[in-house]
Every structure is written in C-alpha cells, then in structure tokens.
PDB file of C-alpha atoms in Angstrom:
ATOM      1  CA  UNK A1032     185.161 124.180  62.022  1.00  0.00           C
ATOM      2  CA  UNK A1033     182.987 121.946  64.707  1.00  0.00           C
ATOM      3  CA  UNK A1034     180.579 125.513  65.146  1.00  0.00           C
ATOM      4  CA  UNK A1035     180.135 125.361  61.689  1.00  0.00           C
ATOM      5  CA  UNK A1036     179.088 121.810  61.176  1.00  0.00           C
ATOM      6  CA  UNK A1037     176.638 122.307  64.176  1.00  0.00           C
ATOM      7  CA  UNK A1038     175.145 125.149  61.924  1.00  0.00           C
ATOM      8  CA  UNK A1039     174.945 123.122  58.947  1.00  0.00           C
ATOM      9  CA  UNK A1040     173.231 120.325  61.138  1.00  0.00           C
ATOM     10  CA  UNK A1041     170.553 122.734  62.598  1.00  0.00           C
ATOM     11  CA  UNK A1042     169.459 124.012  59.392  1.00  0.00           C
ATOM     12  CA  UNK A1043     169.524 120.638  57.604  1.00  0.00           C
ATOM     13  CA  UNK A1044     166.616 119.541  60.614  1.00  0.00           C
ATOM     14  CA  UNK A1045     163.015 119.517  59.767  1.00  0.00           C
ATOM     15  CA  UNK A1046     161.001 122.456  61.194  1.00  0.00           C
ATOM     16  CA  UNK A1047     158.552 121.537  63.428  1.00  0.00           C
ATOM     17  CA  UNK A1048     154.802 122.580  61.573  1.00  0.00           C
ATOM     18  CA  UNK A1049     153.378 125.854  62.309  1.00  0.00           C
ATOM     19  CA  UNK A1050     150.215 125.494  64.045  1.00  0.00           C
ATOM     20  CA  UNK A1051     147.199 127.615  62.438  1.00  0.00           C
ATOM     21  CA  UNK A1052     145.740 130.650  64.263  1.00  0.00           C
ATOM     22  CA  UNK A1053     143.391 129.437  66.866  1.00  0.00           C
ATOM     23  CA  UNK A1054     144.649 126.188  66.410  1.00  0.00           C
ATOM     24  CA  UNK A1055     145.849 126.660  70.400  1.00  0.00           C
ATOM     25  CA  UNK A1056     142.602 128.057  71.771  1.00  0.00           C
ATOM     26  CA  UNK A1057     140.641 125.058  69.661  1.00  0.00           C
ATOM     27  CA  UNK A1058     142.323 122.324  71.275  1.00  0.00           C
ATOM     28  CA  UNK A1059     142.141 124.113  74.809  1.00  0.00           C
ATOM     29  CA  UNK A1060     138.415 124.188  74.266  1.00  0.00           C
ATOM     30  CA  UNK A1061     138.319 120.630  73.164  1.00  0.00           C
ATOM     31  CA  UNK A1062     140.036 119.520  76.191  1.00  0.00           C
ATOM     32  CA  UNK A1063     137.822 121.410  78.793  1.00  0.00           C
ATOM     33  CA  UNK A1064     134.989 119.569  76.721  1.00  0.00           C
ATOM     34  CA  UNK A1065     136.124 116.473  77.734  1.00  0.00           C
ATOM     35  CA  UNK A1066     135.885 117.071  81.585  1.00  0.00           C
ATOM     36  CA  UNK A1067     132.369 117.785  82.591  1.00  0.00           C
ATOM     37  CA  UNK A1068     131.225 119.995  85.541  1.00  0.00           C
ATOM     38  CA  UNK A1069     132.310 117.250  88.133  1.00  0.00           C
ATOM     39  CA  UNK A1070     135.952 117.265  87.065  1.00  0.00           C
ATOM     40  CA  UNK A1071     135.543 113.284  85.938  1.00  0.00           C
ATOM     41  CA  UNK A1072     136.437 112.814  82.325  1.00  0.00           C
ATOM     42  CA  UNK A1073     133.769 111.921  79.716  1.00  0.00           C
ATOM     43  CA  UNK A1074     134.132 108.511  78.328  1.00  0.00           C
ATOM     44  CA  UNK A1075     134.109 108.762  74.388  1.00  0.00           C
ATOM     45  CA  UNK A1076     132.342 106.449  72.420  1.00  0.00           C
ATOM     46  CA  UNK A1077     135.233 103.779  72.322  1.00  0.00           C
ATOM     47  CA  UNK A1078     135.687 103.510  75.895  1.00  0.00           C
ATOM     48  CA  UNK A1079     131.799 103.493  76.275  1.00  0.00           C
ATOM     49  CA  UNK A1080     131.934 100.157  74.138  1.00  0.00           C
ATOM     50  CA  UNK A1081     134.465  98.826  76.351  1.00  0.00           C
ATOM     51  CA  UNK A1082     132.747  99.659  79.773  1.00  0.00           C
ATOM     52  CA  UNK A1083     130.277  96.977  81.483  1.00  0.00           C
ATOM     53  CA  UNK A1084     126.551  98.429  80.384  1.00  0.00           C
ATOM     54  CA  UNK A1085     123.254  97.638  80.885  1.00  0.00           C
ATOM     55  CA  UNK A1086     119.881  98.600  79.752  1.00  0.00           C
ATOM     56  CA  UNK A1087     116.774  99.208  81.270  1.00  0.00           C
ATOM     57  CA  UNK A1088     112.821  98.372  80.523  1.00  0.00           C
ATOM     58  CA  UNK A1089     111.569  99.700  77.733  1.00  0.00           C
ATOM     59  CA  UNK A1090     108.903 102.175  77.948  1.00  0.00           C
ATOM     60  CA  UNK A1091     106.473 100.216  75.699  1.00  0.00           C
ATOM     61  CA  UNK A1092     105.326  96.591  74.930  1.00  0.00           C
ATOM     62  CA  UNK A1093     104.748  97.326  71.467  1.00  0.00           C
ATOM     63  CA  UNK A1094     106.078  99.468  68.747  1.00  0.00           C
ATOM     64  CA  UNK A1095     108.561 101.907  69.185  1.00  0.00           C
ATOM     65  CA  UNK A1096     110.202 103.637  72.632  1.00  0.00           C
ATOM     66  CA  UNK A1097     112.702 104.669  74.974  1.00  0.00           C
ATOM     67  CA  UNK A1098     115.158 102.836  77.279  1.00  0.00           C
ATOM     68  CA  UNK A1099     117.873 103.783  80.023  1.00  0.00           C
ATOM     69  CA  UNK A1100     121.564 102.866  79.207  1.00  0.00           C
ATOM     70  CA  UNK A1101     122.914 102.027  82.803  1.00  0.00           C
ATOM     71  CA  UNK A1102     127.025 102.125  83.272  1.00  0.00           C
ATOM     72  CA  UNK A1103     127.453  99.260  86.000  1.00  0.00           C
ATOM     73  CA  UNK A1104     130.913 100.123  86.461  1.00  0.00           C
ATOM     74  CA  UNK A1105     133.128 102.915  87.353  1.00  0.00           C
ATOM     75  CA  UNK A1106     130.195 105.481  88.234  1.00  0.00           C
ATOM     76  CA  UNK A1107     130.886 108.440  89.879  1.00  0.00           C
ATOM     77  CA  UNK A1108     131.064 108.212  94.267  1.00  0.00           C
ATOM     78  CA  UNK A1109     129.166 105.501  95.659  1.00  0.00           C
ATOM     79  CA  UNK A1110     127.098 104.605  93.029  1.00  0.00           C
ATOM     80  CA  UNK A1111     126.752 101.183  91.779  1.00  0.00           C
ATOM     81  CA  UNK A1112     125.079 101.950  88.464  1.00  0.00           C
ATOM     82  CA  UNK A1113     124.388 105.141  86.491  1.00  0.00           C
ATOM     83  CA  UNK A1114     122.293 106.520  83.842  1.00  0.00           C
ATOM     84  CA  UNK A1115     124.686 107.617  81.294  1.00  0.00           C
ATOM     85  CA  UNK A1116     122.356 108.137  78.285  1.00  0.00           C
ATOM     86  CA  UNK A1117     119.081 106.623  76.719  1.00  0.00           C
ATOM     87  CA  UNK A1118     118.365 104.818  73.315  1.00  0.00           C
ATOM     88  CA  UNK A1119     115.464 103.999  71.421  1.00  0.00           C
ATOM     89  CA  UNK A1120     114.213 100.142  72.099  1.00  0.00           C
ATOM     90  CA  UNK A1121     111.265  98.664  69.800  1.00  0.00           C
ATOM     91  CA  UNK A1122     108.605  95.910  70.477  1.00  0.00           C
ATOM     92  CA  UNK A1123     106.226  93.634  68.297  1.00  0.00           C
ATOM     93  CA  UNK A1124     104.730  95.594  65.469  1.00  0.00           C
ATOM     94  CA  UNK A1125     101.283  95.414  66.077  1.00  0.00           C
ATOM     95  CA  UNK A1126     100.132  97.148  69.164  1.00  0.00           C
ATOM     96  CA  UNK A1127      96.177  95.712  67.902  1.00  0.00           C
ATOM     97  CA  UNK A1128      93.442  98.232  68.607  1.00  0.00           C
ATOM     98  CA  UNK A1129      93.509 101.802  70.219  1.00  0.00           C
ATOM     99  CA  UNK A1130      91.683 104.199  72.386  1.00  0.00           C
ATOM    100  CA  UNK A1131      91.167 107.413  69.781  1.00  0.00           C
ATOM    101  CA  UNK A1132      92.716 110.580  71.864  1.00  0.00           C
ATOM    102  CA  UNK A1133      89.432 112.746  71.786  1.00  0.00           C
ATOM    103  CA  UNK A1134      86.181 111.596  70.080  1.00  0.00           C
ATOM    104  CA  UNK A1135      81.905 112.962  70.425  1.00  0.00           C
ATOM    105  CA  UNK A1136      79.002 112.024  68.809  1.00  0.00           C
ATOM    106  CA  UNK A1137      80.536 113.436  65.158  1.00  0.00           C
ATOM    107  CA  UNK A1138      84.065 113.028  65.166  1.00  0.00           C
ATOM    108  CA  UNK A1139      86.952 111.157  66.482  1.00  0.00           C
ATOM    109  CA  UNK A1140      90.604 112.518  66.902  1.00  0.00           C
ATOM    110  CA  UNK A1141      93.373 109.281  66.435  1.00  0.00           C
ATOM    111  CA  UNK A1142      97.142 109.410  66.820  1.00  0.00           C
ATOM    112  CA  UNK A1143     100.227 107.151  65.916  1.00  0.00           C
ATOM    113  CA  UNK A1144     102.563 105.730  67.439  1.00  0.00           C
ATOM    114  CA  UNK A1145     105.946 107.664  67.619  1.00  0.00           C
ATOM    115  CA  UNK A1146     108.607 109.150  70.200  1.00  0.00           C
ATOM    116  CA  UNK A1147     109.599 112.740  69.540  1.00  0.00           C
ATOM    117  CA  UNK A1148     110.558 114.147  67.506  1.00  0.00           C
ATOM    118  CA  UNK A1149     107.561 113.620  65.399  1.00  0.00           C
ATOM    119  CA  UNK A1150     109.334 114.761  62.372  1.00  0.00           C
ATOM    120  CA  UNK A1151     111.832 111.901  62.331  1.00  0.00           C
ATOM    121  CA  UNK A1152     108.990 108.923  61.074  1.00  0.00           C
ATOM    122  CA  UNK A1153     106.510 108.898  58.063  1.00  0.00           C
ATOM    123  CA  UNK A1154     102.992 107.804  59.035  1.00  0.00           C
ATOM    124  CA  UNK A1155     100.741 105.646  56.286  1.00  0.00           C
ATOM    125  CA  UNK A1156      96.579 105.961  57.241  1.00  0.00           C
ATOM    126  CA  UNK A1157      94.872 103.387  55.817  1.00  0.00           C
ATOM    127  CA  UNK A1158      90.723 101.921  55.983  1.00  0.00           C
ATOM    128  CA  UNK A1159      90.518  98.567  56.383  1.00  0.00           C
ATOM    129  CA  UNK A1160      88.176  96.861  54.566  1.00  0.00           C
ATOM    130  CA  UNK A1161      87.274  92.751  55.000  1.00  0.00           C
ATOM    131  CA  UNK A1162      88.784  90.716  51.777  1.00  0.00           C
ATOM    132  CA  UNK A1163      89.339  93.568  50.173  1.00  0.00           C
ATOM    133  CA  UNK A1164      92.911  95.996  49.709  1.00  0.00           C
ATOM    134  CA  UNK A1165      93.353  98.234  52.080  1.00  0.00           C
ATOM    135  CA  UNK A1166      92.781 101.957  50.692  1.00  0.00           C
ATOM    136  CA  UNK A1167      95.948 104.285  51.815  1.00  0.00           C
ATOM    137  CA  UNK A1168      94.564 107.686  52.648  1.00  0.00           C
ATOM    138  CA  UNK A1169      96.366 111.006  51.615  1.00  0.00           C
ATOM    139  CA  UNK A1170      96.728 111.946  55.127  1.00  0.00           C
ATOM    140  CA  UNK A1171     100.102 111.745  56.210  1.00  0.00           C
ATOM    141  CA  UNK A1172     100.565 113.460  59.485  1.00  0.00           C
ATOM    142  CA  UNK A1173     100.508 111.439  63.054  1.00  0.00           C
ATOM    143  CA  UNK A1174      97.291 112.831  64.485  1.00  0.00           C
ATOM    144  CA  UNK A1175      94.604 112.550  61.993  1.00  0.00           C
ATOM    145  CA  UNK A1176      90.598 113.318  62.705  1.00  0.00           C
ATOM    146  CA  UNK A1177      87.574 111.799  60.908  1.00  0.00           C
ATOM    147  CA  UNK A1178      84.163 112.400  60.938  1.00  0.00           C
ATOM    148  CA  UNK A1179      81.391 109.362  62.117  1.00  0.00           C
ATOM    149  CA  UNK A1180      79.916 107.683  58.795  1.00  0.00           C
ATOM    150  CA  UNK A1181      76.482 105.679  58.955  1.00  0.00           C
ATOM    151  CA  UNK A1182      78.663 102.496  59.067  1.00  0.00           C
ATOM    152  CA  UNK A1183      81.483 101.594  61.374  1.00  0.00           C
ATOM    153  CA  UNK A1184      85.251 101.849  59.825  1.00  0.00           C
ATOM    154  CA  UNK A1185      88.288 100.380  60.924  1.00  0.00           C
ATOM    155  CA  UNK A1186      91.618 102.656  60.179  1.00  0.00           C
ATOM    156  CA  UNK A1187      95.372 101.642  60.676  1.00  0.00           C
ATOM    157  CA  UNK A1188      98.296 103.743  61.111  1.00  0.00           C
ATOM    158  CA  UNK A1189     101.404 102.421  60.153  1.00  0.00           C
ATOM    159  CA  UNK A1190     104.835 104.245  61.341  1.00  0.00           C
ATOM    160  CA  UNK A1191     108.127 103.849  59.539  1.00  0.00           C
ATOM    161  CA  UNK A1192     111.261 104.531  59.795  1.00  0.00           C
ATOM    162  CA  UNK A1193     114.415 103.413  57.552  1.00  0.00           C
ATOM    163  CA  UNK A1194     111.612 101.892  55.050  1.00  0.00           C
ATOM    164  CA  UNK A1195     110.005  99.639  57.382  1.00  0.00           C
ATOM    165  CA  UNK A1196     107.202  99.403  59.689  1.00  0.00           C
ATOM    166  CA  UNK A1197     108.307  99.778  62.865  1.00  0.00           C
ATOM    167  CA  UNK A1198     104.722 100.158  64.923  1.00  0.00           C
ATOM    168  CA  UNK A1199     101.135 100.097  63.631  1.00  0.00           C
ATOM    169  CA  UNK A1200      98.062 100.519  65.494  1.00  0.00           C
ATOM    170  CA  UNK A1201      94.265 100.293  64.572  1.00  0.00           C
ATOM    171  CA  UNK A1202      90.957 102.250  65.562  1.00  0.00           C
ATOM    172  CA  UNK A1203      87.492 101.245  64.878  1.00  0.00           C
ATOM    173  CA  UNK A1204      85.219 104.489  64.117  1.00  0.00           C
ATOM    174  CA  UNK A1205      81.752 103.181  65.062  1.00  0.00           C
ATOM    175  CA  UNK A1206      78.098 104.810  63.418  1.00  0.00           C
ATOM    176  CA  UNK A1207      76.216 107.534  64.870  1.00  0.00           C
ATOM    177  CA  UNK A1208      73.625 105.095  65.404  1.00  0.00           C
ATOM    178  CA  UNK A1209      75.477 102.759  66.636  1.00  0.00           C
ATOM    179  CA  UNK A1210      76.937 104.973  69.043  1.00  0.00           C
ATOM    180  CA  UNK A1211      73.718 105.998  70.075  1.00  0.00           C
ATOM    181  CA  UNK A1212      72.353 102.227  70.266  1.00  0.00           C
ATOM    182  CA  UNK A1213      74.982 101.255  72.763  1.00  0.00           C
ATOM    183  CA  UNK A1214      74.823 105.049  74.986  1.00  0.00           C
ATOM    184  CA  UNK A1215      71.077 103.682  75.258  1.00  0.00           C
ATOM    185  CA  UNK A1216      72.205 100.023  76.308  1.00  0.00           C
ATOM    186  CA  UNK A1217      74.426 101.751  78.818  1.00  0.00           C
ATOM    187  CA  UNK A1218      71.740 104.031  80.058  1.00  0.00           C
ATOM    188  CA  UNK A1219      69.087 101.465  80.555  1.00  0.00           C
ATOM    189  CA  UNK A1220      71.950  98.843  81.375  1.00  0.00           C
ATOM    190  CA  UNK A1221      72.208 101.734  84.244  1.00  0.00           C
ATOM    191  CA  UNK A1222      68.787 102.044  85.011  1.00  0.00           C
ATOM    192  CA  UNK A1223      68.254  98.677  85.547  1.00  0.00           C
ATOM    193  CA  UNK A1224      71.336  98.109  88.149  1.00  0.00           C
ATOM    194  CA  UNK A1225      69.839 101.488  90.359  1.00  0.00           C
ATOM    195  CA  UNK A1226      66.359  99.592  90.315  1.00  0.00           C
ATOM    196  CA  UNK A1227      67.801  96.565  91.567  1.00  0.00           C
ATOM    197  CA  UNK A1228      69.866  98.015  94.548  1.00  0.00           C
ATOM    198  CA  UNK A1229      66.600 100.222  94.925  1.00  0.00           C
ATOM    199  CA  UNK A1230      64.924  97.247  95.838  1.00  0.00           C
ATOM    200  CA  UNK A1231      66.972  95.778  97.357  1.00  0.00           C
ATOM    201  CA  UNK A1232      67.614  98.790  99.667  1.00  0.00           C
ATOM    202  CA  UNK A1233      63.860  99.038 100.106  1.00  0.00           C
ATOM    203  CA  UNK A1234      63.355  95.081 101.242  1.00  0.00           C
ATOM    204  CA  UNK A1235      66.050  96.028 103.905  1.00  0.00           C
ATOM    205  CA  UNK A1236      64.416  98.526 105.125  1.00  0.00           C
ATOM    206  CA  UNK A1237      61.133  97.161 105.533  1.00  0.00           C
ATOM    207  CA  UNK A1238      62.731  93.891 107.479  1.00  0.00           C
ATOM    208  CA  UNK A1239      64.333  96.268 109.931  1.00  0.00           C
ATOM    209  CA  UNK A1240      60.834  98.641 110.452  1.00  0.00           C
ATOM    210  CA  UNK A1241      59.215  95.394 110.927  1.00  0.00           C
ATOM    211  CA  UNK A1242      61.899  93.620 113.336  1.00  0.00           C
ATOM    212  CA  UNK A1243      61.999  97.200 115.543  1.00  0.00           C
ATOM    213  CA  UNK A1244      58.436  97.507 115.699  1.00  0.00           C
ATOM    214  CA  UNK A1245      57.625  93.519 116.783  1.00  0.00           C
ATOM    215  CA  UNK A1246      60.022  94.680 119.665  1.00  0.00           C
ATOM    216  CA  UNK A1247      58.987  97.703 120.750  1.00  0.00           C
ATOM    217  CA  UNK A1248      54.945  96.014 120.973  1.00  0.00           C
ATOM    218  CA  UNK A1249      56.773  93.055 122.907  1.00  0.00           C
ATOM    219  CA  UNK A1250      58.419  95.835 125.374  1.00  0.00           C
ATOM    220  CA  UNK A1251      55.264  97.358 125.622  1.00  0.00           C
ATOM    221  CA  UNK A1252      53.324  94.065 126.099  1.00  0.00           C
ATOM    222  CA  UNK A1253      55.723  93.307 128.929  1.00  0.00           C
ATOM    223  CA  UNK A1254      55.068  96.491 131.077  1.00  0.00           C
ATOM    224  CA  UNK A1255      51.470  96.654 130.597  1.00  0.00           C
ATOM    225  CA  UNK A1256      51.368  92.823 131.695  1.00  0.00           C
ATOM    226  CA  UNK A1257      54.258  93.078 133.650  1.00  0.00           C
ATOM    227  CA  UNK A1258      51.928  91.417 136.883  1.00  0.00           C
ATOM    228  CA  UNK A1259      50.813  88.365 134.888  1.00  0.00           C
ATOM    229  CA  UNK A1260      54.375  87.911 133.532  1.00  0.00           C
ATOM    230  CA  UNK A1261      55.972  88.034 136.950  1.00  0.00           C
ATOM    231  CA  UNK A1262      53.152  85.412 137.938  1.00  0.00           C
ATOM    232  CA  UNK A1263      54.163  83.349 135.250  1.00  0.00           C
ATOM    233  CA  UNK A1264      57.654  82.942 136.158  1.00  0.00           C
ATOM    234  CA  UNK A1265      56.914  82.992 139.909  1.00  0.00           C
ATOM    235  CA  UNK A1266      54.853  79.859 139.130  1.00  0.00           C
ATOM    236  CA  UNK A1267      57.528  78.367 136.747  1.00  0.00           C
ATOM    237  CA  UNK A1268      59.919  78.959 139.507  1.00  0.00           C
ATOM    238  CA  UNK A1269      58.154  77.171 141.776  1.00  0.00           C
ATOM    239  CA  UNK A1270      57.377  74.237 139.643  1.00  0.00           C
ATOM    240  CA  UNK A1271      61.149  73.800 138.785  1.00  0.00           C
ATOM    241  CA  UNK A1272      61.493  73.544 143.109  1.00  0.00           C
ATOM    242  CA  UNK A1273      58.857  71.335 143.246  1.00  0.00           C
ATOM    243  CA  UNK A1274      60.558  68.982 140.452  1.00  0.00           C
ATOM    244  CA  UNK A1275      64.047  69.670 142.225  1.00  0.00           C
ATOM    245  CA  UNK A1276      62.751  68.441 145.667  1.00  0.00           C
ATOM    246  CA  UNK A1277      61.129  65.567 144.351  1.00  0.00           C
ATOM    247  CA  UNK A1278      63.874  64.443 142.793  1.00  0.00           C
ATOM    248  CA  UNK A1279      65.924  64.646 145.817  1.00  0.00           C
ATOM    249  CA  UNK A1280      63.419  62.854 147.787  1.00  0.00           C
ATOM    250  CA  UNK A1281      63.263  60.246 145.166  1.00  0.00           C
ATOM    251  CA  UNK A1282      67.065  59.780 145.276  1.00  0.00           C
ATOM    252  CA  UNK A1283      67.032  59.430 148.911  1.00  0.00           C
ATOM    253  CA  UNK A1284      64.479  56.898 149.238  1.00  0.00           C
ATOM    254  CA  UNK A1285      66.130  54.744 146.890  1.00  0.00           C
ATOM    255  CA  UNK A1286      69.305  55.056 148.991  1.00  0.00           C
TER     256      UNK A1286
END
C-alpha cells in the first residue's frame, strides 16, 4: 500500500521542462563569452554602471569626437585605472572657419566634421550670403569640392545626427584674382625681407673688410717704423723716470 502511494506521488509531480536541442551547447558558449582571454570575467552593462568610472579628454574642442572610458577600480594586476571602452563626447557647435583639405589655383577640396563611420551623420552644404538666406546646396556627402568663382564665397557644413546639429564648420573660397593678388603680396612681401637682410649682410661685411684692413696697415706701419716707434717709447720711458725721480726728490726735500 505505502509503494503504491509513493507511485501515485511521483507521477502526480511536475516534470521538470525539456530543454531544446542545442539549448546545452548555447548556454556553454554564452558562458565562455563571459570570461575573456585573461580568465577575469567581463563586467555586463549593469555592473559597469555600478563600478567607479572615469572619462578622459576629448579628442576635440569643438563638434563631435571620441573619449576614453577609464575603470578606476578593480582593474586587472597592478593597475590603478584601465581603458575599458570609448564613447563619443561633443563640444560647442561651431568650430568657426577651416583649413580646406586640398585646394590650387582652380579648385578647393572641403570636408566636415564627423568620426567614422561616415555613414552614421547627414551633412547640409550651404553658401553664405550677408543679410540674405543661406542657399542649401544639393550636395550631401562630407567631402565636397568647388571650383574658384571671380568673387570670394563663404560655405558651411552642418553635421547632424538625431535631427540636430551637432558640429558645423565654415570655409571661405577666395577669387582667382584674389588669390593671385595676395601670392604677389607674399612674393614681393618676400622679396623685400631678402633685400633687407641682403643689406644688412652686405653693411657687415664691409665694417669687418674695413676694421681688418685699418689693422693689418697699422701692423705694417709698426714694422716698417718699428725704429722710430721704439724711440718713442724709449723717450716716454724716460720721461715717466724723470717725473718719478723728481717727485721723489721733491718729497724728500719737503721732509
């Protein structure tokens, strides 16, 4: 009677769930996952909230770029902090006016501002124009290259992300003449400095011609007259002996 009741008790318990194929191998995998290379578990993203962080520079002043997540606590050996991923970090808006990437005397290649991938933003060209609406150009790509008009233009790339501007920078395309007017006020602007250290150079060179040559006549003077100028100071000699003894002999007679 009791083996019978512990029958009926067995098959009135719930079956424990049958566990899909693969189900076993999945979980295995998941677990090795976890544990990196080192053997030291990977934190997952709740215990990464909860650890003691900090964050590093970012790479830009202005627009849109990259900074180091640091883990301050419970690194790996003796380390006191470690990198344990990056994130994006954004400055002011405006980043004001840029250098063009590649530009001659017809063209001029300009570029956005963006991180990779490139893909991930949507870039706005536009020509600015003084009291007037800005016109947006069909160009939407992050490197964009014009062509030199007769009058200078100002362009402005805005970058967005999540429907906002998150960086925009501006490039003035100057004239061909212009261009030309200012390589000539650098050229002469050159010119002009290699004159003046030309001169200069010269002016120092004719001092020190002149201050060697005055010595080499006064060498020469000296050992063609070498006679008379020994007779000189022989008779300066003598006068200072002369001056010396009567001084002594004035001393003593007033003694």
């Amino acid at each position: 009677m009791a083996g019978g009741a512990a029958l009926l008790l067995l098959l009135l318990l719930p079956l424990p769930a049958a566990e899909p194929p693969g189900a076993e191998d999945d979980r295995d995998s998941e677990e090795a996952a976890a544990e990196p290379r080192g053997g030291l578990a990977l934190p997952g993203l709740n215990a990464l909230e909860s650890m003691e962080l900090e964050f590093g520079v970012c790479t830009v002043t202005c627009g849109i770029g990259i900074r180091e997540v640091l883990l301050t606590n419970g690194c790996p050996g003796s380390e006191t902090k470690c990198i344990v991923g990056v994130e994006e970090c954004h400055g002011p808006v405006d980043c004001g006016l840029g250098r063009p990437i590649s530009e001659n005397s017809e063209s001029v290649m300009m570029t956005c501002i963006y991180i990779p991938p490139e893909n991930r933003f949507k870039y706005v060209w536009k020509i600015l124009t003084p009291n007037k609406t800005a016109h947006i150009l069909p160009n939407d790509s992050a490197v964009m290259e014009v062509r030199r008009d007769t009058r200078p233009i100002t362009y402005q790339c805005e970058t967005q992300g999540n429907e906002s501007v998150i960086a925009s920078v501006k490039y003035t395309v100057h004239a061909t003449t212009e261009l030309q007017t200012k390589q000539s006020e650098r050229i002469d602007t050159g010119q002009s400095r290699k004159k003046r250290a030309d001169a200069i150079l010269v002016f120092c060179l004719v001092t020190g011609i002149i201050f060697t040559v005055g010595v080499i006549f006064a060498i020469i003077f000296i050992i063609l007259h070498w006679a008379i100028v020994k007779t000189v100071l022989e008779s300066k000699n003598g006068q200072d002996d002369t001056v010396e003894k009567l001084t002594i002999k004035s001393s003593q007679s007033n003694m």
